[in-house]
XYZ file of C-alpha atoms in Angstrom:
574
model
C 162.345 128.677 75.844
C 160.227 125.548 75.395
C 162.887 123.609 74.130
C 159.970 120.640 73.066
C 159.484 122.571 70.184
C 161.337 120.701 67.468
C 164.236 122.298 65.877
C 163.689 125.599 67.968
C 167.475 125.972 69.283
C 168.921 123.761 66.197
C 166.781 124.201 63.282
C 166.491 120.074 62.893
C 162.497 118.800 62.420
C 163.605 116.136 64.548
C 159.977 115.438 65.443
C 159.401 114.287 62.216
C 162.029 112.069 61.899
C 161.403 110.083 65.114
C 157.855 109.846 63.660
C 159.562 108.143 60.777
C 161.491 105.965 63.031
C 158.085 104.789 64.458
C 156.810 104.158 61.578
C 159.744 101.861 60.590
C 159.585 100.336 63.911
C 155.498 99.260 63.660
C 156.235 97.461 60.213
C 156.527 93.884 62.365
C 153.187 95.074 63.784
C 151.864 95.751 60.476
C 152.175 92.391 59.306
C 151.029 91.170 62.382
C 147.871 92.551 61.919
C 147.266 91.485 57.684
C 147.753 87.545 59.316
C 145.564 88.409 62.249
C 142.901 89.499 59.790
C 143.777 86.322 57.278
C 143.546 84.406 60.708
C 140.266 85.926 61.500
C 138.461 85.591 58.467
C 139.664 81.924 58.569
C 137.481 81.467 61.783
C 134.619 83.209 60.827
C 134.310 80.721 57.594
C 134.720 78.049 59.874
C 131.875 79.192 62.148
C 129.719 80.015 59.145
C 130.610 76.017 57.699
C 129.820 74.958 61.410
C 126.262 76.182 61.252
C 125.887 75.032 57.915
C 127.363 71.430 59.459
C 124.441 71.692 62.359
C 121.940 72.126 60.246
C 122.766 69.097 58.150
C 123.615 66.948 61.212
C 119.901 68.023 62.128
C 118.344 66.299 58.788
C 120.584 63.466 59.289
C 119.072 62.637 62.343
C 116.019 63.262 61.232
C 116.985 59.983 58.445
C 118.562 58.404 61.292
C 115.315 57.912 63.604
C 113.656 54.602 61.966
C 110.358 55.641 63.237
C 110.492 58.383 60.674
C 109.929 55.489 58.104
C 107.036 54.248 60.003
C 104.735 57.211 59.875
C 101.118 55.760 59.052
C 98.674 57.648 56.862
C 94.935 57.176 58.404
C 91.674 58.011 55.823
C 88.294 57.695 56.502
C 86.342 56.534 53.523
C 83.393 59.376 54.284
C 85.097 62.896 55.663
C 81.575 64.317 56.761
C 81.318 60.938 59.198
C 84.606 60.575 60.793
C 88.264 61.699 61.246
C 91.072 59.077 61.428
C 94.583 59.654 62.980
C 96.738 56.819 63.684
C 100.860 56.148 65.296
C 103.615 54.424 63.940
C 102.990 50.972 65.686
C 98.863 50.634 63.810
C 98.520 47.627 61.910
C 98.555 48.710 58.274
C 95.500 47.863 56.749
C 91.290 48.486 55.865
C 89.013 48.625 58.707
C 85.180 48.754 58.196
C 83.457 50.463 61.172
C 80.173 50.010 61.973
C 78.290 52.228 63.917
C 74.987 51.594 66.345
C 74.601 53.595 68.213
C 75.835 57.032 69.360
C 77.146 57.789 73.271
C 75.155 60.638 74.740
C 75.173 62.397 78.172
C 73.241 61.322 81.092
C 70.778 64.218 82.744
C 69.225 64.339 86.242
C 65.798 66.140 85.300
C 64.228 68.122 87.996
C 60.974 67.699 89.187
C 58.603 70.577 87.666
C 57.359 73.104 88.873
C 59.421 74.187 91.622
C 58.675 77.285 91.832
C 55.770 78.509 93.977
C 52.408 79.494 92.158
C 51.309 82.707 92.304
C 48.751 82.573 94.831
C 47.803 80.415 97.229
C 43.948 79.986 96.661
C 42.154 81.377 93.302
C 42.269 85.280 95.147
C 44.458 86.999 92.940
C 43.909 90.652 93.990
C 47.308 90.623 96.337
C 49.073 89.517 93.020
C 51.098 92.289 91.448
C 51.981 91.586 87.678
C 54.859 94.198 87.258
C 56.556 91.934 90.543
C 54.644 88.371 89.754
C 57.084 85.164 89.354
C 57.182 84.834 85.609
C 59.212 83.351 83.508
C 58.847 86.802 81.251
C 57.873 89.706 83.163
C 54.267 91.643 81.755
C 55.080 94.929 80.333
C 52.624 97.674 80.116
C 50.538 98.205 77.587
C 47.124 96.916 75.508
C 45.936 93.447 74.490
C 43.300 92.302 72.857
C 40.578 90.091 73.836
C 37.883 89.313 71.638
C 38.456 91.911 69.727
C 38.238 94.923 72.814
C 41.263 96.305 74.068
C 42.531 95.624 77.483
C 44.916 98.144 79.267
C 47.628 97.262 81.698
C 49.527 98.860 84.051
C 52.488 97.471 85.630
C 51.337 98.168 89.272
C 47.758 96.472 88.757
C 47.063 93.417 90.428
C 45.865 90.486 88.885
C 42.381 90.613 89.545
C 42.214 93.966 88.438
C 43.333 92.518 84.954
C 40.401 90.377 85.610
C 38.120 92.772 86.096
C 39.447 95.019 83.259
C 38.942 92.100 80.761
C 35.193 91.478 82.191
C 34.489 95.247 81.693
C 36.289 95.580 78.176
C 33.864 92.645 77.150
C 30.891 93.367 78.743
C 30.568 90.181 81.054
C 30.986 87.942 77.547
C 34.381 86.839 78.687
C 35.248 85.975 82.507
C 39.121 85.336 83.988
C 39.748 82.870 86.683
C 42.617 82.022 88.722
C 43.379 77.924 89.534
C 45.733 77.982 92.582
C 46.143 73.989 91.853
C 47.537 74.113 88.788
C 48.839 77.666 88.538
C 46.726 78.513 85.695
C 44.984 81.218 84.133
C 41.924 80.590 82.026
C 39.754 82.792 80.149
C 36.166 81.874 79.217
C 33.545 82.807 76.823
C 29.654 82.464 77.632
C 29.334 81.334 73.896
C 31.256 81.258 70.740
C 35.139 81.139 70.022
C 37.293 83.026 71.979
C 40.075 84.570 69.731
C 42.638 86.280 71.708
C 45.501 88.981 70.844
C 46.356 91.422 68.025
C 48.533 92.647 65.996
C 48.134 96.120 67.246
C 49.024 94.782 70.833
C 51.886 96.600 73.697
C 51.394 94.524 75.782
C 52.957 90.882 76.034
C 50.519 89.923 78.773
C 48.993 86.930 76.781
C 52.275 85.626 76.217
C 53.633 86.154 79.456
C 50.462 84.370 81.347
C 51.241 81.898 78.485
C 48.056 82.086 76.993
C 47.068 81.086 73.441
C 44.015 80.704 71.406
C 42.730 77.027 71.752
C 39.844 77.193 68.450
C 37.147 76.551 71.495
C 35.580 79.202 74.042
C 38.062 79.125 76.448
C 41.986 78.910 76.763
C 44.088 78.064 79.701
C 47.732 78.914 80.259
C 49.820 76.024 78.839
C 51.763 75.034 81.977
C 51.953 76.377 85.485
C 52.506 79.998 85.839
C 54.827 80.980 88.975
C 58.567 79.928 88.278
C 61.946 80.841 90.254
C 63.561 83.707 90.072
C 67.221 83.711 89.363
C 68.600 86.723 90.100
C 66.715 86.362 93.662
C 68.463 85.557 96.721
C 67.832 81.809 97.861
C 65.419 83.520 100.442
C 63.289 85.184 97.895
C 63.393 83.463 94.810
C 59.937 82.284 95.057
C 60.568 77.931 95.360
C 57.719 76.240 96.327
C 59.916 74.767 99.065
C 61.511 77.305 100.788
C 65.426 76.717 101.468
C 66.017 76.574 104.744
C 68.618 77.354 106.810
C 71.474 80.509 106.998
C 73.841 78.558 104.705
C 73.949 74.455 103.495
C 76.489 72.309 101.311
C 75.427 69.634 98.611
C 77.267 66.985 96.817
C 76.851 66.387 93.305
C 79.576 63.649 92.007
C 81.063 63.639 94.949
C 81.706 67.201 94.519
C 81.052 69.781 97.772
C 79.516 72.424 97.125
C 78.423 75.749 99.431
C 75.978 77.821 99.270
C 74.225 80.903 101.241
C 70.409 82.059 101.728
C 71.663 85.523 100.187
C 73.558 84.072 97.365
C 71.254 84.255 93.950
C 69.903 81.163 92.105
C 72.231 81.790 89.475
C 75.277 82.404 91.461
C 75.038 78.858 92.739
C 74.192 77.506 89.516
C 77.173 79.428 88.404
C 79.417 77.616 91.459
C 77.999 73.969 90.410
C 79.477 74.712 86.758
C 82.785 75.838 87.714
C 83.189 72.812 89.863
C 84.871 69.527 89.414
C 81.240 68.073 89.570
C 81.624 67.341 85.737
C 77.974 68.706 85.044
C 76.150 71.563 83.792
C 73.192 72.885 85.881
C 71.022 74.816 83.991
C 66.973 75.817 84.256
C 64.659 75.522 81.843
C 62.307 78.625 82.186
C 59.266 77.177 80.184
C 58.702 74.390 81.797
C 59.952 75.543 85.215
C 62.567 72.770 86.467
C 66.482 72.298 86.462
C 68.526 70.049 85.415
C 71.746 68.648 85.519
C 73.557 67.094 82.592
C 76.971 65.332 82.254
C 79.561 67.173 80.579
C 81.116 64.017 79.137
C 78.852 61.115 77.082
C 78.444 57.581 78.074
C 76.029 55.440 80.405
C 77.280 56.953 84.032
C 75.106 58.365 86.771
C 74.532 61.614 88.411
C 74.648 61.095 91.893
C 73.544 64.383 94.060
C 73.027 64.739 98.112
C 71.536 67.331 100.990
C 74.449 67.685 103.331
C 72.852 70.699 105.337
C 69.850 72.364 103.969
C 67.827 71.210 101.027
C 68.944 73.445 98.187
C 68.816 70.310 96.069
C 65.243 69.302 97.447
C 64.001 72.621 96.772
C 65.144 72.763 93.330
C 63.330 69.668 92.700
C 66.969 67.815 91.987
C 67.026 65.159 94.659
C 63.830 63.950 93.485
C 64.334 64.213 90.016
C 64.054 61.641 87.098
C 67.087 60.673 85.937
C 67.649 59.491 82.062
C 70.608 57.457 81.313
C 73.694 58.388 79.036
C 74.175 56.115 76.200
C 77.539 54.148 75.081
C 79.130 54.424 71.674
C 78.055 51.190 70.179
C 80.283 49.604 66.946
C 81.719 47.162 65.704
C 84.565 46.800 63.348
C 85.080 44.135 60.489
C 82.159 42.356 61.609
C 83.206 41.322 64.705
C 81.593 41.852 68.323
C 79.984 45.039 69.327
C 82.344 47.360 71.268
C 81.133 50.121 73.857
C 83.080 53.736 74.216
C 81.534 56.628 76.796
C 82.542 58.859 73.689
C 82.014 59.316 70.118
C 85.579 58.479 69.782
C 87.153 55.066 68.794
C 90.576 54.528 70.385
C 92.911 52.011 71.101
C 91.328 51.570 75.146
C 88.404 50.610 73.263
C 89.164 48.926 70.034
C 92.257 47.328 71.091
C 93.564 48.589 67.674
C 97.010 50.045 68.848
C 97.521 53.841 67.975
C 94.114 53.965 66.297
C 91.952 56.800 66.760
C 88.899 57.243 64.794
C 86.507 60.727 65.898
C 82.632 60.680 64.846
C 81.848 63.694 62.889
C 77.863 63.128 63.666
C 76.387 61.898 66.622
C 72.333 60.808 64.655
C 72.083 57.693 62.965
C 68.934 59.140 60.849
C 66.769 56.790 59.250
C 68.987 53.908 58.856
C 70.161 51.190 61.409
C 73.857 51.975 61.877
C 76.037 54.678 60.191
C 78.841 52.869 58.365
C 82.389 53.663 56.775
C 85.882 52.456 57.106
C 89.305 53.651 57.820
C 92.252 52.631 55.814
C 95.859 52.749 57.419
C 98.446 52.984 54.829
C 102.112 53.696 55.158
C 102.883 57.535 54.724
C 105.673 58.212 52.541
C 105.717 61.841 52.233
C 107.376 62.396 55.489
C 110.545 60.692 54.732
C 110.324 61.700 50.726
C 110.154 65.064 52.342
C 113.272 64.251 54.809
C 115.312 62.909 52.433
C 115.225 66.106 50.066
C 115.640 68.333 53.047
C 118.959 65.919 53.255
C 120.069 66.169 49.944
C 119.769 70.404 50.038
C 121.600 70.236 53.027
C 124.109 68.348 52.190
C 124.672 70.506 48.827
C 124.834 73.723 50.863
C 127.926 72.349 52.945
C 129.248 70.778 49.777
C 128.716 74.545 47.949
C 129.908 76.889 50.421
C 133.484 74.564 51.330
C 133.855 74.880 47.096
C 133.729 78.865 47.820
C 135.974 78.821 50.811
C 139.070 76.812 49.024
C 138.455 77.614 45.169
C 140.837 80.364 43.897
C 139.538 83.053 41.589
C 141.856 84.719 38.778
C 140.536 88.825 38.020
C 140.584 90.156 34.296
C 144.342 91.164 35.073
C 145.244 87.494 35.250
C 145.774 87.854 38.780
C 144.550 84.996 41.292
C 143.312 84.972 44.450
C 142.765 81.879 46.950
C 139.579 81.222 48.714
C 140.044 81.984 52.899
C 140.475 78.422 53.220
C 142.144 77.347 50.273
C 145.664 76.077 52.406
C 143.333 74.726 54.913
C 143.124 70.691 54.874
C 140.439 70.133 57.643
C 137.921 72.164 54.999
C 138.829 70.016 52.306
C 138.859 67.083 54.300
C 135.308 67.271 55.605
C 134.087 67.757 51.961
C 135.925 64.509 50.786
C 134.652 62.619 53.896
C 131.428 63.449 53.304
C 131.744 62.193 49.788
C 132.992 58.998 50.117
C 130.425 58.034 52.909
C 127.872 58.979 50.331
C 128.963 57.963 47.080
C 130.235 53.938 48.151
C 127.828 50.911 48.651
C 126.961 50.839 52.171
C 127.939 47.284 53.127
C 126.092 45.452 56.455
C 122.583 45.478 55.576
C 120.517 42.761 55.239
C 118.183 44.722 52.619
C 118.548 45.159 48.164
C 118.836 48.797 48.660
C 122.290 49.667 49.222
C 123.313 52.688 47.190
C 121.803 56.418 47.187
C 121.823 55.923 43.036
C 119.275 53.023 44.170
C 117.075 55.959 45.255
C 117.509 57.920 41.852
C 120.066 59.901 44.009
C 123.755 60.493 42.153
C 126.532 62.836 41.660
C 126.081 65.690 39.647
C 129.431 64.846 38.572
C 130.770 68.450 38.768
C 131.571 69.025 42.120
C 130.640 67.242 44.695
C 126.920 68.041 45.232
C 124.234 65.184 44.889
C 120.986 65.303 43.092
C 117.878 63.462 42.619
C 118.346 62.372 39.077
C 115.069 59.988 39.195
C 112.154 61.260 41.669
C 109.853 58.282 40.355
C 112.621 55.811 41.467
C 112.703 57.014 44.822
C 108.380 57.192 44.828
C 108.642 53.498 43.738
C 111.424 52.355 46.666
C 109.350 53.866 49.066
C 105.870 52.536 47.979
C 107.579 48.831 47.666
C 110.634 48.936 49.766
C 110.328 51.400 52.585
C 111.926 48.655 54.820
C 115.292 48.783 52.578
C 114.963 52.486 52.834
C 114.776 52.644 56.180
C 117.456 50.018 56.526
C 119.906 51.788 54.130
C 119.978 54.893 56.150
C 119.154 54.252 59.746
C 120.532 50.786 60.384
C 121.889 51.035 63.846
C 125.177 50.006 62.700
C 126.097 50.795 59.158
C 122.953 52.993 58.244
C 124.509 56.288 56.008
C 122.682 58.771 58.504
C 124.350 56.781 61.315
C 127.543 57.127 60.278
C 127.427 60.572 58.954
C 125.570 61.176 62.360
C 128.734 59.649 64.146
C 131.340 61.713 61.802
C 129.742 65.260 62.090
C 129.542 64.205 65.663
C 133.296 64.535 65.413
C 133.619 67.179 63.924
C 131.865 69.731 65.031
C 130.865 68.196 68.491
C 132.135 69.945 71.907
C 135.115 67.458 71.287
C 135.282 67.610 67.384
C 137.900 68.336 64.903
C 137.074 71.667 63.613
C 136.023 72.855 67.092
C 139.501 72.038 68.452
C 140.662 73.631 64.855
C 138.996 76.770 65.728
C 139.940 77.031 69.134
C 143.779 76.688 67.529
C 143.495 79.286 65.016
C 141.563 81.838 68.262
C 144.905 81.249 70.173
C 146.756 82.431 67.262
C 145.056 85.390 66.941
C 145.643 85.615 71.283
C 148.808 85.349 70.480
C 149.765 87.628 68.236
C 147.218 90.176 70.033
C 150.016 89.965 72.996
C 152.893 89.958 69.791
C 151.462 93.630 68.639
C 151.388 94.835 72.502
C 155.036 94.083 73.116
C 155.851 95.548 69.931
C 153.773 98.369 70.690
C 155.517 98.991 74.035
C 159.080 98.935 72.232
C 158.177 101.481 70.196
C 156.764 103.717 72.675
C 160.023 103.279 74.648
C 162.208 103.677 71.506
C 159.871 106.935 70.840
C 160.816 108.410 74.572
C 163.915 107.625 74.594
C 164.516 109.266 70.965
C 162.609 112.370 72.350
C 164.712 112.775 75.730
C 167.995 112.615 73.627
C 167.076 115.152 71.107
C 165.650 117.432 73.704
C 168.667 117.397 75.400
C 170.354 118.214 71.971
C 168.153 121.695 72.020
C 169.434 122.112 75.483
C 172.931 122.036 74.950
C 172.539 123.922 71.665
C 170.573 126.752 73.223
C 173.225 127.079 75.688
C 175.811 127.317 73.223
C 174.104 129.607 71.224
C 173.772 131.797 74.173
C 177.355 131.456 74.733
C 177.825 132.915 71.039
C 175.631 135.472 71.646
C 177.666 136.845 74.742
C 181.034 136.792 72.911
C 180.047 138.284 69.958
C 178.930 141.047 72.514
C 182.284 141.191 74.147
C 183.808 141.793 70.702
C 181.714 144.444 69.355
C 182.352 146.529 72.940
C 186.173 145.823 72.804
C 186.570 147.421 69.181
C 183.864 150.114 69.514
């Protein structure tokens, strides 16, 4: 018999009624848990008023920092000239800027012509023009001369262009070859040689840079042969050949390494992504390089051979070099002032925090671009910091009203806000108040009240408001000083001491901090309260079970007991 069934030998429920006693027993626990829950509720409104505190203790430092009241606003008389920026410690005031002369870059100009010309001596017939050294390659195709069509191929030689062009005119017009300047000319026994089409494939005219001259004859407008960049150093056709396996050059200072099978434009590519502060580039129609300074101003470029002549082949080490320019200006009048930039800055003007950039670098027709800066205080900044204040300050003043206020339901009954018995709330929001509302004594200024702002009560709670915004324009355009005095004065400034009392309050070692970690003990506490309870119970529950148990033992044995003599009877009177 499974004498855990309850009631089974005596017919009691006593399950259910130990439940009940449990029940009974976890009232404590019960209202344990409703003041945990109060207790809780009360910490999470303090954390939510803590981050509302941080936030205002973050615009009151903002107001605390007197630099904020020193902002400068810089304008340049003419936007499409210059841009003005300028720090807290410029000298407020007009500055007419007069400019000279504009900084440009230095450049190291190759020598021209380093590439080699197409032919030694005027035999062109070992000249290929699909393969020649031009700057644009000669496509297939027809030109025109004098009217008779020309065909090309890309595997014909030179002279058999030549010969092609004497043949398509009949003798009239004769090609020639100049192996001293690297020229082509064409010439006409008599009359004026017109050349091209507009039915022409071919771009050979163009490529052997030849154009129609109004005469009988035209010669290609500069030397013909050029380097070829995507060449190895080896084979990219330089008049001087580059010598040597491998070499190193200095330009600036600035090593650099090259190889015979590197390209042209892989070292060009090396010199720009060096610390060499230049730009190498190469000018394809005239057939040079060139280096060119990557910042303005009248500095050199200094380059050097260290093995191999890279540089002397590219025509660099003997190059003409054209000097960078200064910045010249003056400002006010006074004496003329140099800058390696188009930038005006305090290492140059002397003007501390001033920094002027040149929107155009061309003086035009005139002798010197002028225009002026003016350095005014800026006011927005703080205007802007002190509202940020003030809707701060009304959010911590708003939500403390909604944590203590009561509230009465349409039955008439009331309820009190989660903080309502809590003094440190209401504490902070009178605090706050009165460091607000009083005249701040100490300073040496005539500003020393918020209402001197246009900043009062609203006179309903205890939010503040900005009754007057034209007062507080007015204070800041005349006084900003006094402003800055009434609220960050290192002693009795009202940011500095509402710095100092949020400080202690909800710094590591403020008030409501060492509040909160109170009320978090409580609820500890009575976490450990509940589990001693709990353990009572469950003892009180087992110990209730084991008697009544033992109840349905004994009265299953004494209903067996019953059993057997009522057995016995009926036997003895049968």
């Amino acid at each position: 018999m499974d004498l855990g069934l309850s009631g089974l030998a005596s017919g009691f429920d006593w399950k259910s009624f130990v439940e009940q006693i449990v029940q009974v027993e976890r009232v404590p626990q019960q209202r344990l848990y409703s003041e945990q829950s109060v207790l809780a509720q009360r910490n999470n409104a303090y954390s939510s008023l803590k981050t509302q505190l941080s936030t205002l203790q973050t615009r009151v430092e903002a107001l605390s920092d007197g630099d904020l009241f020193d902002q400068r606003l810089s304008t340049a008389s003419d936007t499409t000239l210059a841009s003005a920026s300028a720090t807290a410690d410029t000298p407020l005031g007009d500055y007419a800027i007069s400019v000279t002369q504009f900084a440009t870059a230095a450049s190291l100009r190759g020598t021209d012509n380093p590439g080699a010309r197409l032919s030694a001596s005027s035999d062109v017939s070992g000249v290929v023009v699909g393969t020649a050294p031009l700057a644009t390659p000669i496509t297939a195709g027809n030109f025109t001369i004098d009217g008779k069509q020309v065909a090309v191929e890309s595997t014909d030689t030179l002279q058999q262009v030549f010969d092609k062009i004497s043949t398509a005119t009949s003798g009239s017009v004769t090609a020639s070859y100049n192996s001293a300047t690297d020229q082509i000319t064409l010439s006409k026994a008599s009359g004026e040689l017109v050349l091209g089409s507009a039915t022409d494939t071919s771009n050979f005219l163009q490529a052997t840079k030849l154009w129609n001259s109004g005469g009988s004859s035209a010669t290609s407008g500069s030397a013909l042969g050029v380097v070829k960049l995507g060449s190895a150093l080896s084979e990219a056709n330089f008049g001087t050949a580059v010598s040597g396996a491998s070499g190193e050059f200095k330009i600036n200072g600035v090593s650099i390494t090259w190889a015979n099978t590197d390209t042209v434009v892989q070292v060009l590519g090396r010199i720009n992504d060096s610390e060499a502060g230049v730009t190498a580039t190469y000018d394809w129609t005239n057939d040079r390089f060139m280096l060119t300074n990557e910042t303005t101003g009248d500095v050199g470029v200094a380059v050097e051979d260290v093995t191999g002549n890279f540089l002397a082949a590219a025509g660099l080490s003997g190059g003409t070099f054209q000097r960078g320019k200064d910045l010249l200006y003056s400002i006010n009048g006074g004496a003329t002032l140099h800058s390696r930039s188009n930038s005006i800055t305090e290492a140059t003007s002397g003007i501390e925090g001033l920094s002027v950039e040149l929107l155009t670098t061309t003086l035009g027709t005139e002798p010197s671009v002028d225009f002026s800066v003016s350095v005014t205080v800026d006011t927005s900044k703080s205007k802007q910091a002190i509202k940020d204040f003030l809707t701060e300050y009304n959010k911590v003043q708003s939500m403390i009203d909604s944590y203590t206020a009561s509230s009465t339901d349409s039955k008439g009954k009331v309820t009190a806000g989660i903080l309502a018995s809590e003094s440190d709330a209401s504490s902070i929001a009178s605090s706050l108040r009165s460091t607000l509302f009083g005249q701040v004594t100490g300073l040496s200024g005539a500003l020393d009240h918020l209402a001197d702002l246009g900043i009062d009560s609203s006179g309903d709670d205890n939010s503040l408001k900005l009754e007057d915004e034209s007062v507080l324009d007015t204070a800041l355009a005349e006084n900003i000083e006094d402003v800055k005095d009434l609220f960050s004065n290192s002693t009795a400034g009202l940011a500095v001491q509402l710095s100092e009392f949020l400080d202690s309050t909800i710094g590591d070692d403020g008030s409501l901090v060492a509040h909160q970690d109170t009320i978090t003990k409580q609820i500890s506490d009575i976490d450990t309260q509940m589990a001693d309870l709990e353990r009572l119970v469950q003892a009180n529950k087992a110990r209730l079970t084991d008697s009544f148990i033992a109840m349905e033992t004994a009265q299953a044995q004494i209903n067996q007991q019953l059993t057997f003599l009522q057995k016995i009877a009926t036997t003895t009177s049968s």
